[in-house]
Coordinates of C-alpha atoms in Angstrom, one line a residue:
P29 CA 122.5 103.5 60.5
Q30 CA 124.3 106.4 62.0
V31 CA 122.5 109.1 64.1
V32 CA 123.9 112.5 63.3
Y33 CA 123.1 115.8 65.0
P34 CA 123.1 118.8 62.7
G35 CA 126.3 120.7 63.2
G36 CA 127.7 117.6 65.0
V37 CA 131.1 118.0 66.6
P38 CA 134.0 115.8 65.7
E39 CA 135.0 115.3 69.3
H40 CA 133.6 115.9 72.8
G41 CA 134.2 119.5 73.7
G42 CA 134.3 120.8 70.1
S43 CA 131.4 123.1 71.0
G44 CA 133.6 124.7 73.7
R45 CA 130.9 124.2 76.4
V46 CA 130.4 120.7 78.0
V47 CA 128.3 119.5 81.0
L48 CA 128.7 115.9 82.2
V49 CA 125.6 114.7 83.9
I50 CA 126.1 111.6 86.1
D51 CA 123.4 109.5 87.6
R52 CA 124.3 108.3 91.2
S53 CA 120.8 106.9 92.1
L54 CA 120.2 103.5 93.7
S55 CA 119.9 101.7 90.4
M56 CA 123.4 102.8 89.4
G57 CA 124.7 100.4 92.1
L58 CA 123.7 97.5 89.8
Q59 CA 126.7 95.2 89.5
E60 CA 127.8 93.4 86.3
A61 CA 131.1 91.7 85.7
G62 CA 132.4 92.7 89.1
E63 CA 131.8 96.5 88.8
T64 CA 128.8 98.8 89.3
L65 CA 127.2 100.9 86.6
L66 CA 128.3 104.0 88.6
S67 CA 131.9 102.8 88.4
R68 CA 131.6 102.5 84.6
A69 CA 130.0 106.0 84.5
R70 CA 132.9 107.5 86.5
D71 CA 135.5 105.8 84.2
G72 CA 133.6 107.0 81.1
A73 CA 133.4 110.5 82.5
T74 CA 137.1 110.7 83.3
D75 CA 138.0 109.5 79.8
V76 CA 135.9 112.3 78.4
I77 CA 137.4 114.9 80.6
D78 CA 140.9 113.7 79.7
G79 CA 140.1 114.1 76.0
L80 CA 138.6 117.6 76.2
P81 CA 140.4 120.4 74.3
S82 CA 142.4 122.4 76.8
G83 CA 140.3 125.5 76.4
A84 CA 136.9 123.8 76.7
L85 CA 134.6 125.1 79.4
A86 CA 133.1 122.2 81.4
S87 CA 131.4 121.2 84.6
V88 CA 129.9 118.1 86.2
V89 CA 126.4 117.5 87.6
V90 CA 125.4 114.6 89.8
F91 CA 121.8 113.6 90.6
G92 CA 119.8 111.3 92.7
D93 CA 116.6 112.7 94.3
E94 CA 118.2 116.1 93.8
A95 CA 120.8 117.5 91.4
M96 CA 124.1 119.2 92.4
A97 CA 126.7 120.9 90.2
L98 CA 130.2 120.1 91.4
T99 CA 131.5 123.5 90.3
E100 CA 129.6 126.8 90.6
E101 CA 130.1 127.5 86.9
L102 CA 131.8 126.1 83.8
T103 CA 135.6 125.9 84.2
T104 CA 138.7 125.0 82.2
D105 CA 140.2 123.3 85.3
H106 CA 139.8 119.8 83.9
E107 CA 142.0 118.3 86.7
R108 CA 139.6 119.6 89.3
L109 CA 136.7 118.1 87.4
R110 CA 138.4 114.8 87.1
A111 CA 139.1 114.6 90.8
A112 CA 135.5 115.5 91.5
V113 CA 134.2 112.7 89.3
V114 CA 136.5 110.1 90.9
A115 CA 135.1 111.1 94.3
I116 CA 131.4 110.6 93.4
Q117 CA 129.8 108.2 95.8
P118 CA 126.6 106.1 95.2
T119 CA 123.3 106.9 97.0
N120 CA 120.1 105.0 97.7
E121 CA 118.0 107.7 96.1
T122 CA 115.7 107.8 93.2
S123 CA 116.6 109.0 89.6
N124 CA 115.6 112.6 89.2
L125 CA 116.9 113.1 85.6
Q126 CA 114.8 116.2 85.2
A127 CA 116.7 117.9 88.0
G128 CA 120.0 116.8 86.5
L129 CA 119.2 118.3 83.1
H130 CA 117.8 121.4 84.7
E131 CA 121.1 122.0 86.5
A132 CA 123.0 121.4 83.3
R133 CA 120.8 124.0 81.5
R134 CA 121.5 126.5 84.4
L135 CA 125.3 126.0 83.9
L136 CA 125.0 126.6 80.2
A137 CA 123.4 129.9 81.0
G138 CA 121.2 130.1 77.9
E139 CA 124.1 129.2 75.5
P140 CA 124.2 126.1 73.4
G141 CA 126.6 123.3 74.4
E142 CA 127.0 119.6 74.9
V143 CA 125.3 117.7 77.7
L144 CA 126.8 114.2 78.1
L145 CA 124.5 111.9 80.1
F146 CA 125.9 109.0 82.0
S147 CA 122.9 107.0 83.2
D148 CA 121.2 103.7 83.0
E149 CA 117.9 105.5 82.1
A150 CA 116.2 102.8 84.2
G151 CA 112.7 103.0 85.7
P152 CA 109.3 103.7 84.3
R153 CA 109.2 107.4 85.0
T154 CA 112.9 108.5 84.8
V155 CA 113.0 109.6 81.2
P156 CA 109.4 110.6 80.6
D157 CA 109.5 113.0 83.6
A158 CA 112.6 114.7 82.1
R159 CA 110.8 115.5 78.8
T160 CA 110.3 119.2 79.5
E161 CA 114.0 119.7 80.3
L162 CA 115.0 117.9 77.2
E163 CA 112.8 120.1 75.1
A164 CA 114.2 123.3 76.8
L165 CA 117.8 122.2 76.0
I166 CA 117.0 121.4 72.4
E167 CA 115.3 124.8 72.0
L168 CA 118.6 126.4 73.2
G169 CA 120.5 124.5 70.5
S170 CA 122.2 122.2 72.9
T171 CA 122.9 118.5 72.3
V172 CA 122.1 115.8 74.8
L173 CA 124.3 112.8 74.2
P174 CA 123.5 109.6 76.2
M175 CA 126.7 107.8 77.1
P176 CA 125.3 104.3 77.7
V177 CA 126.0 102.5 81.0
H178 CA 123.4 99.7 80.8
A179 CA 123.6 96.2 82.1
D180 CA 122.9 93.5 79.4
P181 CA 120.5 92.2 80.5
P182 CA 119.6 94.1 83.7
R183 CA 118.9 91.8 86.7
N184 CA 117.6 92.6 90.1
V185 CA 115.4 91.1 92.9
A186 CA 113.8 93.5 95.4
V187 CA 111.4 93.2 98.4
T188 CA 108.8 95.8 97.4
R189 CA 106.4 95.3 100.2
A190 CA 106.4 94.0 103.8
Q191 CA 103.2 94.4 105.9
Y192 CA 102.2 92.9 109.2
V193 CA 98.5 92.0 109.9
P194 CA 97.4 90.8 113.4
G195 CA 95.7 87.4 113.4
V196 CA 95.8 83.9 114.8
D197 CA 98.9 83.2 117.0
G198 CA 101.2 86.2 116.4
G199 CA 99.7 87.4 113.1
T200 CA 101.2 87.3 109.6
L201 CA 103.8 89.2 107.7
T202 CA 103.1 89.4 103.9
L203 CA 106.1 89.9 101.7
R204 CA 106.0 90.8 98.0
L205 CA 109.1 90.3 95.9
A206 CA 109.7 91.4 92.3
N207 CA 112.1 89.8 89.8
Y208 CA 113.3 92.3 87.2
G209 CA 115.5 89.8 85.4
P210 CA 114.7 87.5 82.5
D211 CA 115.2 84.2 84.4
G212 CA 113.2 82.5 87.1
L213 CA 115.0 81.8 90.4
E214 CA 114.7 80.8 94.0
V215 CA 115.7 83.5 96.5
A216 CA 116.8 82.9 100.1
C217 CA 115.2 85.5 102.6
E218 CA 115.4 86.1 106.3
V219 CA 112.8 88.0 108.4
T220 CA 114.4 89.5 111.5
L221 CA 112.0 90.8 114.2
P222 CA 112.8 93.8 116.4
D223 CA 113.8 91.5 119.3
G224 CA 116.3 89.6 117.1
Q225 CA 114.1 86.5 116.4
S226 CA 114.9 85.3 112.9
I227 CA 112.7 83.4 110.4
P228 CA 114.4 82.0 107.2
I229 CA 112.3 81.4 104.1
F230 CA 112.8 80.7 100.4
V231 CA 110.8 82.3 97.6
D232 CA 110.3 81.1 94.0
L233 CA 110.2 84.0 91.5
P234 CA 109.0 83.8 87.9
P235 CA 110.9 85.5 85.1
A236 CA 110.2 89.3 85.1
G237 CA 107.4 88.7 87.6
E238 CA 106.3 88.9 91.3
A239 CA 105.6 86.5 94.1
E240 CA 104.1 86.8 97.6
E241 CA 105.1 84.9 100.7
R242 CA 103.3 84.9 104.1
V243 CA 105.3 84.5 107.3
T244 CA 103.7 83.5 110.6
I245 CA 104.9 85.7 113.5
P246 CA 105.5 84.1 116.9
S247 CA 102.9 84.5 119.6
K248 CA 105.3 86.7 121.6
A249 CA 107.5 89.3 120.1
L250 CA 108.7 92.8 121.0
G251 CA 107.4 95.8 119.0
G252 CA 109.5 98.0 116.8
V253 CA 110.9 97.9 113.3
G254 CA 111.8 94.5 111.7
A255 CA 113.5 93.7 108.4
A256 CA 112.9 91.3 105.6
V257 CA 116.2 90.7 103.7
C258 CA 116.3 88.7 100.4
T259 CA 119.9 88.3 99.2
D260 CA 120.6 89.5 95.7
P261 CA 124.2 90.0 94.4
D262 CA 123.1 92.3 91.6
L263 CA 121.9 95.2 93.6
P264 CA 122.4 94.8 97.3
A265 CA 121.1 98.3 98.3
D266 CA 117.5 97.3 98.0
D267 CA 117.7 93.8 99.4
A268 CA 115.9 94.8 102.7
R269 CA 112.4 96.0 103.4
Y270 CA 111.7 97.4 106.8
F271 CA 108.3 97.0 108.5
H272 CA 106.5 98.0 111.6
L273 CA 105.6 95.3 114.2
P274 CA 103.5 96.1 117.2
R275 CA 104.3 94.2 120.3
V276 CA 102.8 90.7 120.0
G277 CA 101.3 89.2 123.1
A278 CA 100.1 90.8 126.3
S279 CA 101.5 94.4 126.3
R280 CA 98.7 96.9 126.9
V281 CA 98.7 99.3 129.8
L282 CA 95.6 99.6 132.0
V283 CA 95.3 102.8 134.0
V284 CA 92.8 103.0 136.9
D285 CA 91.8 106.6 137.7
G286 CA 91.0 106.9 141.4
D287 CA 90.0 110.5 141.1
P288 CA 88.6 111.4 137.7
G289 CA 87.8 115.0 138.6
D290 CA 85.2 117.2 136.9
T291 CA 87.4 118.2 134.0
P292 CA 90.2 116.3 132.1
T293 CA 92.9 118.5 133.6
R294 CA 91.7 117.7 137.1
S295 CA 91.9 114.0 136.6
E296 CA 94.3 112.1 138.7
V297 CA 95.8 110.5 135.6
Y298 CA 95.9 113.6 133.3
F299 CA 99.7 113.8 133.3
L300 CA 100.1 110.1 133.4
E301 CA 98.1 109.6 130.2
R302 CA 100.2 112.1 128.4
A303 CA 103.4 110.6 129.6
L304 CA 102.2 107.1 128.4
A305 CA 101.0 108.4 125.0
P306 CA 102.5 111.8 124.0
W307 CA 100.9 111.6 120.6
G308 CA 97.5 110.8 121.9
A309 CA 94.8 110.1 119.3
A310 CA 97.2 111.1 116.5
G311 CA 99.6 108.3 117.5
S312 CA 96.7 105.9 117.7
A313 CA 95.7 106.8 114.1
R314 CA 99.2 105.8 113.0
G315 CA 99.0 102.4 114.6
G316 CA 99.9 103.5 118.1
L317 CA 98.3 102.1 121.3
L318 CA 96.5 104.4 123.8
P319 CA 96.5 103.2 127.4
D320 CA 93.1 101.8 128.5
V321 CA 91.9 104.3 131.1
I322 CA 89.1 103.2 133.4
A323 CA 87.4 103.9 136.7
S324 CA 87.8 101.5 139.6
A325 CA 84.6 99.6 138.7
G326 CA 86.2 98.6 135.4
V327 CA 89.1 96.6 136.8
A328 CA 87.0 93.5 136.3
D329 CA 87.9 94.0 132.6
L330 CA 91.5 93.3 133.3
D331 CA 92.6 90.6 130.7
P332 CA 96.0 88.9 131.3
D333 CA 96.2 88.0 127.7
V334 CA 96.0 91.7 126.7
H335 CA 97.3 93.7 129.6
R336 CA 100.8 93.6 130.9
V337 CA 100.9 96.6 133.3
V338 CA 98.2 98.1 135.6
F339 CA 98.5 101.6 137.1
L340 CA 96.4 102.2 140.2
A341 CA 96.4 106.0 140.7
N342 CA 95.0 107.1 144.1
V343 CA 92.4 104.4 144.0
A344 CA 90.4 104.4 147.3
D345 CA 89.4 100.8 147.8
P346 CA 91.1 97.9 146.0
R347 CA 89.3 95.2 148.0
P348 CA 86.7 94.3 145.3
F349 CA 89.5 93.4 142.9
G350 CA 92.3 92.5 145.3
P351 CA 92.3 88.8 144.5
L352 CA 92.2 89.5 140.8
L353 CA 95.3 91.8 141.0
T354 CA 97.1 89.4 143.2
E355 CA 96.6 86.5 140.8
F356 CA 97.5 88.8 137.9
V357 CA 100.9 89.5 139.5
R358 CA 101.6 85.9 140.5
K359 CA 101.1 84.9 136.9
G360 CA 103.6 87.4 135.6
G361 CA 101.6 90.6 135.4
N362 CA 102.8 94.0 136.8
V363 CA 101.2 96.6 139.0
V364 CA 102.2 100.2 139.7
L365 CA 100.6 101.8 142.7
A366 CA 100.6 105.6 143.1
A367 CA 99.6 107.3 146.4
G368 CA 97.1 110.1 147.0
D369 CA 94.5 111.4 149.5
N370 CA 92.1 108.5 148.7
I371 CA 94.4 105.8 149.9
T372 CA 93.9 104.2 153.4
D373 CA 96.5 101.8 154.7
D374 CA 94.0 99.2 156.1
R375 CA 92.2 98.7 152.8
Y376 CA 95.4 98.2 150.8
N377 CA 97.0 95.9 153.4
A378 CA 93.8 93.8 153.5
A379 CA 93.5 93.6 149.7
L380 CA 97.1 93.5 148.4
G381 CA 99.2 92.8 151.4
A382 CA 100.5 89.6 149.9
I383 CA 102.2 91.4 147.0
L384 CA 103.2 94.8 148.6
P385 CA 106.9 95.5 149.2
A386 CA 105.9 96.2 152.9
P387 CA 102.6 97.0 154.7
F388 CA 101.3 100.5 154.1
R389 CA 101.1 103.1 156.9
Q390 CA 99.4 106.4 156.8
A391 CA 100.4 109.4 154.7
R392 CA 103.0 111.8 156.2
S393 CA 103.6 115.5 155.4
L394 CA 107.3 116.2 154.8
T395 CA 106.8 120.0 154.6
D396 CA 104.0 122.5 154.4
A397 CA 102.0 122.2 151.1
E398 CA 103.1 125.7 150.2
E399 CA 106.8 124.8 150.4
P400 CA 108.8 123.1 147.6
G401 CA 109.1 119.8 149.4
I402 CA 111.9 117.3 149.9
P403 CA 114.1 116.5 146.9
L404 CA 114.8 113.0 145.5
V405 CA 118.3 111.6 146.0
L406 CA 120.0 110.9 142.6
P407 CA 120.1 107.2 141.7
P408 CA 123.6 106.0 142.7
T409 CA 124.1 104.5 139.2
T410 CA 122.3 103.9 135.9
D411 CA 123.0 100.2 135.9
H412 CA 119.4 99.3 136.8
P413 CA 117.4 98.8 133.6
L414 CA 114.9 101.4 134.7
F415 CA 117.6 104.1 134.8
K416 CA 119.6 103.2 131.7
P417 CA 117.8 105.8 129.6
F418 CA 119.2 108.4 131.9
S419 CA 122.9 107.4 131.5
R420 CA 123.8 110.4 129.3
S421 CA 123.9 112.9 132.2
G422 CA 120.1 112.7 132.6
R423 CA 120.3 111.4 136.1
A424 CA 120.6 114.9 137.4
A425 CA 117.0 115.6 136.5
F426 CA 115.9 113.6 139.5
A427 CA 117.3 116.2 141.9
K428 CA 114.6 118.6 140.7
V429 CA 111.8 116.3 141.8
R430 CA 110.3 117.2 145.2
S431 CA 107.4 116.0 147.3
H432 CA 105.8 117.6 150.3
R433 CA 103.7 114.5 151.3
V434 CA 104.3 110.8 150.9
L435 CA 102.7 107.4 151.8
T436 CA 104.8 105.7 154.4
L437 CA 105.7 102.0 154.7
D438 CA 106.5 99.6 157.5
A439 CA 110.2 99.2 158.1
Y440 CA 111.7 96.8 155.6
E441 CA 115.1 95.7 154.3
D442 CA 116.2 95.5 150.7
R443 CA 116.6 91.9 149.6
P444 CA 118.1 91.1 146.2
D445 CA 115.6 89.8 143.7
E446 CA 112.7 90.5 146.1
V447 CA 112.5 94.0 147.6
T448 CA 114.5 96.9 146.2
T449 CA 114.3 100.7 147.0
L450 CA 114.8 102.2 143.5
L451 CA 114.4 105.9 144.5
A452 CA 114.4 107.7 147.9
Y453 CA 114.1 111.2 149.2
E454 CA 116.7 113.0 151.3
G455 CA 116.7 111.4 154.7
G456 CA 116.2 107.9 153.2
I457 CA 112.4 108.1 152.9
P458 CA 111.3 105.6 150.2
A459 CA 110.0 107.1 147.0
L460 CA 109.9 104.2 144.5
V461 CA 110.0 100.6 145.8
E462 CA 109.9 97.3 143.9
R463 CA 108.6 93.9 145.0
R464 CA 109.2 90.8 142.8
I465 CA 106.9 87.8 143.0
G466 CA 108.0 85.2 140.5
Q467 CA 107.8 86.9 137.0
G468 CA 105.5 89.6 138.3
R469 CA 106.4 92.9 139.9
V470 CA 104.8 95.5 142.0
L471 CA 106.1 99.1 142.1
V472 CA 105.0 101.6 144.7
W473 CA 105.4 105.4 144.0
T474 CA 104.8 106.9 147.5
S475 CA 103.7 110.2 146.2
T476 CA 101.1 111.3 143.5
V477 CA 101.2 111.2 139.7
D478 CA 99.5 114.5 139.7
W479 CA 100.7 117.7 141.4
G480 CA 98.7 117.1 144.6
W481 CA 101.7 116.0 146.6
S482 CA 104.6 116.3 144.2
N483 CA 106.1 118.3 141.3
L484 CA 107.1 115.2 139.5
P485 CA 104.6 115.5 136.6
L486 CA 106.0 119.0 135.8
Q487 CA 109.7 117.8 135.6
S488 CA 111.6 116.7 132.5
A489 CA 112.2 113.3 134.2
F490 CA 108.6 112.4 134.4
M491 CA 107.8 111.1 130.9
P492 CA 111.1 109.2 130.5
L493 CA 110.6 107.7 134.0
V494 CA 107.0 106.6 133.1
Q495 CA 108.1 105.3 129.7
G496 CA 111.0 103.5 131.4
I497 CA 108.7 101.9 134.0
V498 CA 106.4 100.5 131.3
R499 CA 109.3 99.1 129.2
Y500 CA 111.0 97.7 132.3
L501 CA 107.7 95.9 133.2
G502 CA 107.4 94.5 129.7
G503 CA 104.5 96.6 128.5
E504 CA 104.1 99.0 125.6
S505 CA 102.8 102.5 126.1
G506 CA 101.1 104.5 123.4
S507 CA 104.3 106.0 122.2
G508 CA 106.2 102.8 122.0
A509 CA 103.9 101.7 119.1
A510 CA 103.5 105.1 117.4
R511 CA 104.7 104.3 113.8
F512 CA 105.7 106.4 110.8
D513 CA 107.1 105.6 107.4
G514 CA 109.6 107.3 105.2
T515 CA 111.5 107.0 101.9
V516 CA 115.2 107.4 101.5
G517 CA 116.1 110.9 100.3
E518 CA 112.6 112.4 100.9
P519 CA 111.7 114.5 104.0
V520 CA 109.9 112.7 106.8
R521 CA 107.4 114.9 108.6
I522 CA 106.3 113.9 112.1
P523 CA 103.6 115.9 114.0
L524 CA 104.9 116.6 117.5
P525 CA 102.9 116.2 120.6
D526 CA 103.0 119.0 123.2
L527 CA 106.6 118.4 124.4
A528 CA 108.8 120.9 126.3
V529 CA 112.0 119.4 124.9
E530 CA 112.8 118.8 121.2
P531 CA 113.1 115.1 120.4
D532 CA 116.2 113.5 119.1
I533 CA 116.3 111.2 116.0
T534 CA 118.7 108.2 116.0
G535 CA 119.5 106.5 112.7
P536 CA 120.0 102.8 111.9
D537 CA 123.7 103.1 112.8
G538 CA 122.9 104.5 116.2
Q539 CA 124.1 108.0 115.3
P540 CA 122.1 111.2 115.7
V541 CA 120.3 112.4 112.6
R542 CA 120.0 116.1 111.8
S543 CA 116.5 117.5 112.0
R544 CA 114.5 120.7 112.3
I545 CA 111.2 121.9 113.6
E546 CA 108.7 123.8 111.5
G547 CA 105.7 124.9 113.6
S548 CA 104.7 121.7 115.4
T549 CA 106.3 119.3 112.9
L550 CA 109.6 117.5 113.2
I551 CA 111.4 117.1 109.8
F552 CA 114.4 115.1 108.8
R553 CA 115.8 113.6 105.6
P554 CA 117.0 110.0 105.8
D555 CA 119.9 109.0 103.6
A556 CA 119.8 105.3 104.3
A557 CA 117.1 102.7 104.8
G558 CA 116.4 101.2 108.2
A559 CA 114.9 101.8 111.6
Y560 CA 114.9 105.4 112.9
A561 CA 114.0 106.1 116.6
V562 CA 112.4 109.4 117.8
G563 CA 112.8 110.2 121.5
L564 CA 113.6 112.6 124.1
P565 CA 117.2 112.8 125.5
D566 CA 117.8 110.0 128.0
A567 CA 114.4 108.4 127.4
P568 CA 113.1 105.3 125.6
P569 CA 111.9 105.9 122.0
L570 CA 108.7 107.7 121.6
A571 CA 108.1 106.5 118.1
F572 CA 109.8 104.5 115.3
V573 CA 110.1 105.4 111.6
A574 CA 110.6 102.6 109.0
V575 CA 112.5 104.1 106.1
N576 CA 112.8 102.2 102.8
T577 CA 114.1 102.8 99.3
D578 CA 111.7 103.7 96.6
P579 CA 110.4 100.5 95.0
L580 CA 110.3 102.2 91.6
E581 CA 114.1 102.6 91.8
S582 CA 114.5 98.8 92.0
D583 CA 113.1 98.4 88.5
V584 CA 116.4 98.5 86.7
R585 CA 114.9 97.9 83.3
R586 CA 115.0 100.7 80.7
T587 CA 111.5 101.4 79.3
D588 CA 112.3 104.7 77.5
S589 CA 115.4 106.4 76.2
V590 CA 116.6 110.0 75.9
V591 CA 117.2 109.5 72.2
G592 CA 113.7 108.3 71.7
I593 CA 112.2 111.4 73.5
E594 CA 114.5 113.7 71.5
R595 CA 113.4 112.1 68.2
E596 CA 109.8 112.7 69.2
L597 CA 110.5 116.3 70.1
D598 CA 112.5 117.2 67.0
P599 CA 112.5 114.6 64.3
E600 CA 114.5 116.9 62.0
R601 CA 117.4 116.7 64.4
F602 CA 118.2 113.2 63.4
V603 CA 119.6 112.1 60.0
V604 CA 119.8 108.4 59.3
R605 CA 122.6 107.5 56.9
E606 CA 123.1 104.1 55.3
D607 CA 126.4 103.2 53.7
L608 CA 124.9 101.5 50.7
A609 CA 127.9 101.7 48.4
S610 CA 129.8 98.8 50.0
A611 CA 126.7 96.7 50.3
S612 CA 125.8 97.3 46.6
F613 CA 129.3 96.3 45.5
G614 CA 129.2 93.2 47.5
L615 CA 125.8 92.2 46.1
A616 CA 126.9 92.8 42.5
F617 CA 130.0 90.7 43.0
V618 CA 128.0 87.8 44.4
L619 CA 125.6 88.1 41.5
L620 CA 128.5 88.0 39.0
V621 CA 129.9 84.9 40.6
L622 CA 126.6 83.1 40.6
Q623 CA 126.1 84.1 36.9
A624 CA 129.5 82.7 36.0
L625 CA 128.7 79.4 37.8
V626 CA 125.4 79.0 36.0
A627 CA 127.0 79.7 32.6
A628 CA 129.8 77.2 33.2
R629 CA 127.3 74.5 34.2
T630 CA 125.2 75.3 31.1
R631 CA 128.2 74.8 28.8
G632 CA 129.1 71.6 30.5
E633 CA 125.6 70.1 29.8
T634 CA 125.5 71.2 26.1
P635 CA 126.2 68.1 23.8

């Protein structure tokens, strides 16, 4: 049979108006016989352009998630069109055929013409979703001619789901794989955790079916975005599935509020809480961890299997839980002490003297409370892990931190791997001092974490410093576990906490990603799958975004066709012709031969 359109043209371009629509979505990266479907589409499109009549008006439209015309209007400059087609690059986006046909209709400007479609037409929704645009083109008298670029048969294996669930040991990662090919096969996969730990597995897949595999996560693992990669030579672009993994093992932060105040803003830890978890409850709703904030009486709830870092903020009397904290540090836990009016040297020396960098003395006023205070000296380098986030010129922010009152210490000497002065004020007065005891650490901030003695909470360095301290001590603050998801090519919207500085977004390749802010929402459009980090300049990441390709785009099978939709929309547009003359002649000839053979046999049998 031959499908003929009424008024059909003898060659492409005979109508005088031609639009080539080229699919560059993820599925067009499918490889067959050493080349991709997109490569075939480019070759076919350039052949058509080379064969167009010299005066034919033409243009090219490419589409993935969105459609784009490569010229503003139809043109007779075929060389320009050819060069544009050769330069078309693949994307990891979905197939928005509707947008591609709409752009073609715009270029035709209400006049009939030829629309040549170079697409695999793959996916369960690609063609049906374009039905309205096909109908609009047909009503204009235009012809939509599919130029097939299909694999025969199409094959692809994709990881369509990867989800972590806490549980025994380190929990479980559940993977779901789909086989879109006609043959069963075994696939080699590798799960890579955010800290680089690797877990190899093999998955058996039935023909045109799915399989699930469960992977046990180690009892200790850093949080972030991991990847499950299943090698597939047919369509490598969707071989990986990225997933969120909270820190596994002791990682929580316990904050002891030594002066709760009569309102939240008067609390000693008001600023500290927000530095630890900028997204607050919103981050928790998305899988983030809020710090555990308690009064002094609740320190008995300290659990070494859960908590990694303890902040004591202006706590008056640590003697009731001094042995507990001392044992916590000796077994690898970490404590951060912040000063304030409630602290007395004799109580702290009696309770925690064995783990302090030096014995405490009384508090000392550096200036009058009404004066700005004494500034911090810049860290000499950013080589220390605590200051690495400030390596991009952020070190200067420390010079704006001033205190008018500090807690003093007995004279001490810095000793490598034991006692280190990390920050100091002008004149050499200690500001942040570290003591190491085995795998545990104690940090003493000699001023306050509210604005009682210092302006630190109001400075841009405060949140990065607090986040850096927690990460340095091996814990995970609320922001470190704030998790968001995204799809390649689609806008990702992240509600912002109350930040004075616009966050940066870093892509999987480590490069900055363009973004914008609308109201209180940060928006960016990822063009590749992988782990994206959201953070302030010179600070650890505030949140992670796991971006994946659309699972529907991995289904490379064709379930509908443009021709089929057109036939439904306008059956009269198709004429089916059968060349019966040659077939009838051949049949008559065979019958004559058979008749002659039968007659000859009959004569031979007659006596």
